[in-house]
């Protein structure tokens, strides 16, 4: 019976990790409900005892689907791809699939966590811009070289993959932190193509149930 219930995504409108999952859900045409978790209000709703029961890491996203609760965006995306394989977000070809995972990990493990809200709060307001810029630039310098070898229309060849779901939110973060994109023509080209697609538009932070009116 649980497999027939609509999934519930616990997310925050501007969370990169939540955005990746929203894109995957949109691409696969999966209807779901959102349960917003405000990372700032009330000292951070993700720190509440109720949410800790749902996700002991006290992070977003978490999704309740098929009778289980999953956290970690890449694990969620790969579960969706294994249980609802159309369209494929990890290629059948093992070399391309490894490249998709490599690029996803470069972003999700090597760039994004270093400008996560919890990290920036520890760094402090006076240093957070410089900190974020440093690690985004370092990561983008590497990512640009990788994509020059793997990209077609998208990050890996000409099919949208999990790597593209990681790229777009990270470019958005780079722009938020005033990182110039001129040195990264491949990143810029792919991002411009992706943000015109419906699944990337509807999942954008500007159009979520918890998006503040002023944004």
Tab-separated table of C-alpha atoms in Angstrom:
chain	number	residue	atom	x	y	z
A	1	UNK	CA	0.000	0.000	0.000
A	2	UNK	CA	2.836	2.395	0.852
A	3	UNK	CA	4.129	2.297	-2.729
A	4	UNK	CA	0.916	4.015	-3.879
A	5	UNK	CA	1.311	6.980	-1.533
A	6	UNK	CA	2.567	10.207	-3.021
A	7	UNK	CA	6.218	10.839	-2.074
A	8	UNK	CA	6.924	13.644	0.382
A	9	UNK	CA	10.059	15.715	-0.131
A	10	UNK	CA	11.386	17.579	2.888
A	11	UNK	CA	13.331	20.461	1.395
A	12	UNK	CA	14.399	24.088	1.535
A	13	UNK	CA	13.816	26.297	-1.481
A	14	UNK	CA	17.448	27.426	-1.875
A	15	UNK	CA	19.154	24.188	-0.903
A	16	UNK	CA	21.318	22.887	-3.750
A	17	UNK	CA	20.808	19.319	-2.601
A	18	UNK	CA	17.034	19.720	-2.494
A	19	UNK	CA	17.079	21.330	-5.926
A	20	UNK	CA	18.916	18.349	-7.448
A	21	UNK	CA	16.164	16.033	-6.244
A	22	UNK	CA	13.393	18.368	-7.418
A	23	UNK	CA	14.910	18.329	-10.911
A	24	UNK	CA	15.020	14.522	-10.906
A	25	UNK	CA	11.398	14.291	-9.792
A	26	UNK	CA	10.360	16.761	-12.492
A	27	UNK	CA	12.298	14.997	-15.247
A	28	UNK	CA	10.711	11.681	-14.325
A	29	UNK	CA	7.234	13.142	-14.008
A	30	UNK	CA	6.839	11.994	-10.398
A	31	UNK	CA	4.113	13.790	-8.475
A	32	UNK	CA	5.045	14.571	-4.894
A	33	UNK	CA	4.218	16.766	-1.935
A	34	UNK	CA	6.688	19.160	-0.355
A	35	UNK	CA	7.227	19.632	3.359
A	36	UNK	CA	9.357	22.772	3.652
A	37	UNK	CA	12.125	22.813	6.238
A	38	UNK	CA	13.335	26.361	6.905
A	39	UNK	CA	17.075	26.212	7.574
A	40	UNK	CA	17.080	29.662	9.203
A	41	UNK	CA	13.717	30.165	10.954
A	42	UNK	CA	13.498	29.172	14.625
A	43	UNK	CA	17.242	28.649	14.671
A	44	UNK	CA	16.916	26.095	11.875
A	45	UNK	CA	13.933	23.765	11.678
A	46	UNK	CA	16.250	20.953	10.572
A	47	UNK	CA	17.623	20.919	14.122
A	48	UNK	CA	14.282	20.047	15.714
A	49	UNK	CA	13.792	16.707	17.436
A	50	UNK	CA	11.021	15.780	15.010
A	51	UNK	CA	13.208	16.342	11.982
A	52	UNK	CA	16.146	14.571	13.602
A	53	UNK	CA	13.953	11.495	13.836
A	54	UNK	CA	13.353	11.754	10.093
A	55	UNK	CA	16.973	12.514	9.177
A	56	UNK	CA	19.596	12.089	11.910
A	57	UNK	CA	22.054	14.249	9.917
A	58	UNK	CA	19.636	17.176	10.271
A	59	UNK	CA	20.048	18.164	6.655
A	60	UNK	CA	17.823	18.533	3.617
A	61	UNK	CA	16.622	16.881	1.557
A	62	UNK	CA	14.914	13.823	2.899
A	63	UNK	CA	12.230	11.989	0.990
A	64	UNK	CA	9.604	9.531	2.145
A	65	UNK	CA	8.882	7.225	-0.779
A	66	UNK	CA	7.796	3.621	-1.248
A	67	UNK	CA	7.525	3.136	2.502
A	68	UNK	CA	11.073	4.242	3.319
A	69	UNK	CA	12.800	7.528	4.104
A	70	UNK	CA	16.000	8.415	2.265
A	71	UNK	CA	18.428	11.282	2.689
A	72	UNK	CA	21.496	12.428	0.688
A	73	UNK	CA	20.585	13.821	-2.712
A	74	UNK	CA	22.696	11.504	-4.866
A	75	UNK	CA	21.396	8.417	-3.078
A	76	UNK	CA	17.834	9.662	-3.635
A	77	UNK	CA	18.442	10.366	-7.315
A	78	UNK	CA	20.000	6.958	-7.864
A	79	UNK	CA	17.084	5.262	-6.084
A	80	UNK	CA	14.651	7.130	-8.319
A	81	UNK	CA	16.648	6.073	-11.358
A	82	UNK	CA	16.676	2.428	-10.327
A	83	UNK	CA	12.968	2.272	-9.492
A	84	UNK	CA	11.647	4.674	-12.133
A	85	UNK	CA	14.177	4.392	-14.953
A	86	UNK	CA	12.604	6.713	-17.523
A	87	UNK	CA	14.348	8.906	-18.471
A	88	UNK	CA	17.688	7.478	-17.437
A	89	UNK	CA	19.864	9.766	-15.302
A	90	UNK	CA	22.762	7.317	-15.166
A	91	UNK	CA	23.845	6.003	-18.568
A	92	UNK	CA	23.897	2.303	-19.386
A	93	UNK	CA	27.452	2.571	-20.679
A	94	UNK	CA	29.777	1.906	-17.710
A	95	UNK	CA	32.391	4.462	-18.759
A	96	UNK	CA	29.827	7.235	-19.142
A	97	UNK	CA	28.121	6.173	-15.913
A	98	UNK	CA	31.446	6.464	-14.088
A	99	UNK	CA	31.982	9.921	-15.584
A	100	UNK	CA	28.530	11.019	-14.422
A	101	UNK	CA	29.282	9.815	-10.903
A	102	UNK	CA	32.712	11.464	-10.967
A	103	UNK	CA	31.314	14.866	-11.955
A	104	UNK	CA	28.459	14.540	-9.474
A	105	UNK	CA	30.912	13.787	-6.681
A	106	UNK	CA	33.233	16.640	-7.667
A	107	UNK	CA	30.308	19.009	-7.132
A	108	UNK	CA	28.394	17.284	-4.332
A	109	UNK	CA	31.440	16.335	-2.261
A	110	UNK	CA	34.206	18.679	-3.427
A	111	UNK	CA	32.532	22.055	-3.973
A	112	UNK	CA	29.026	22.474	-2.570
A	113	UNK	CA	29.582	21.345	1.051
A	114	UNK	CA	32.254	23.989	1.529
A	115	UNK	CA	29.699	26.779	1.028
A	116	UNK	CA	26.902	25.017	2.869
A	117	UNK	CA	24.942	27.116	5.376
A	118	UNK	CA	26.347	25.314	8.426
A	119	UNK	CA	29.917	25.829	7.221
A	120	UNK	CA	29.406	29.505	6.420
A	121	UNK	CA	27.869	30.086	9.836
A	122	UNK	CA	31.063	28.739	11.399
A	123	UNK	CA	33.261	30.839	9.095
A	124	UNK	CA	31.411	34.033	10.046
A	125	UNK	CA	29.757	36.833	8.096
A	126	UNK	CA	32.952	38.814	7.584
A	127	UNK	CA	34.770	35.955	5.844
A	128	UNK	CA	32.040	33.855	4.250
A	129	UNK	CA	32.107	35.549	0.815
A	130	UNK	CA	35.860	35.154	0.440
A	131	UNK	CA	35.661	31.572	1.721
A	132	UNK	CA	32.869	30.575	-0.661
A	133	UNK	CA	34.517	32.212	-3.649
A	134	UNK	CA	37.824	30.469	-2.955
A	135	UNK	CA	36.350	26.982	-2.930
A	136	UNK	CA	33.952	27.544	-5.835
A	137	UNK	CA	36.789	28.877	-7.994
A	138	UNK	CA	39.069	26.004	-6.993
A	139	UNK	CA	36.335	23.510	-7.837
A	140	UNK	CA	35.289	25.175	-11.078
A	141	UNK	CA	38.893	25.268	-12.292
A	142	UNK	CA	38.936	21.475	-12.036
A	143	UNK	CA	35.356	20.961	-13.247
A	144	UNK	CA	35.895	23.017	-16.405
A	145	UNK	CA	38.823	20.798	-17.428
A	146	UNK	CA	36.834	17.637	-16.732
A	147	UNK	CA	33.833	18.829	-18.738
A	148	UNK	CA	36.029	19.750	-21.683
A	149	UNK	CA	36.759	16.023	-21.916
A	150	UNK	CA	33.275	14.601	-21.208
A	151	UNK	CA	30.709	17.097	-22.453
A	152	UNK	CA	28.544	17.022	-25.489
A	153	UNK	CA	25.372	19.061	-25.259
A	154	UNK	CA	25.321	18.255	-21.546
A	155	UNK	CA	27.887	17.264	-18.911
A	156	UNK	CA	28.416	13.773	-20.294
A	157	UNK	CA	27.541	13.442	-23.946
A	158	UNK	CA	24.152	14.464	-25.249
A	159	UNK	CA	21.834	12.990	-22.620
A	160	UNK	CA	20.816	14.702	-19.374
A	161	UNK	CA	22.321	12.914	-16.395
A	162	UNK	CA	22.724	13.194	-12.642
A	163	UNK	CA	25.805	15.342	-13.305
A	164	UNK	CA	23.635	18.026	-14.906
A	165	UNK	CA	21.329	17.971	-11.880
A	166	UNK	CA	24.357	18.825	-9.756
A	167	UNK	CA	25.766	21.447	-12.113
A	168	UNK	CA	22.851	23.886	-12.345
A	169	UNK	CA	22.401	24.476	-8.583
A	170	UNK	CA	26.153	24.931	-8.209
A	171	UNK	CA	26.278	27.577	-10.930
A	172	UNK	CA	23.400	29.325	-9.179
A	173	UNK	CA	25.469	29.311	-5.987
A	174	UNK	CA	28.477	30.667	-7.842
A	175	UNK	CA	26.392	33.581	-9.070
A	176	UNK	CA	25.025	34.160	-5.553
A	177	UNK	CA	28.573	34.436	-4.273
A	178	UNK	CA	29.622	36.712	-7.157
A	179	UNK	CA	32.000	34.299	-8.844
A	180	UNK	CA	32.667	35.354	-12.424
A	181	UNK	CA	31.920	32.637	-14.973
A	182	UNK	CA	33.965	33.987	-17.879
A	183	UNK	CA	36.874	31.568	-17.223
A	184	UNK	CA	34.465	28.625	-17.473
A	185	UNK	CA	32.969	28.551	-20.991
A	186	UNK	CA	31.993	24.873	-20.906
A	187	UNK	CA	30.244	25.179	-17.553
A	188	UNK	CA	28.488	28.320	-18.764
A	189	UNK	CA	27.362	26.795	-22.063
A	190	UNK	CA	25.913	23.665	-20.468
A	191	UNK	CA	24.189	25.637	-17.718
A	192	UNK	CA	22.556	28.004	-20.223
A	193	UNK	CA	21.160	25.050	-22.133
A	194	UNK	CA	19.840	23.297	-19.049
A	195	UNK	CA	18.112	26.253	-17.407
A	196	UNK	CA	15.857	26.609	-20.453
A	197	UNK	CA	14.373	23.152	-19.906
A	198	UNK	CA	11.017	22.884	-18.134
A	199	UNK	CA	12.192	20.479	-15.411
A	200	UNK	CA	14.928	22.896	-14.392
A	201	UNK	CA	12.565	25.882	-14.471
A	202	UNK	CA	9.811	24.397	-12.281
A	203	UNK	CA	12.341	23.179	-9.730
A	204	UNK	CA	14.110	26.556	-9.484
A	205	UNK	CA	14.345	28.121	-5.993
A	206	UNK	CA	12.232	31.064	-7.145
A	207	UNK	CA	9.164	28.871	-7.672
A	208	UNK	CA	8.894	26.728	-4.540
A	209	UNK	CA	6.131	26.707	-1.909
A	210	UNK	CA	8.538	28.137	0.689
A	211	UNK	CA	10.133	30.775	-1.534
A	212	UNK	CA	9.890	34.129	0.308
A	213	UNK	CA	7.590	36.617	-1.472
A	214	UNK	CA	10.411	39.143	-1.873
A	215	UNK	CA	12.347	36.669	-4.026
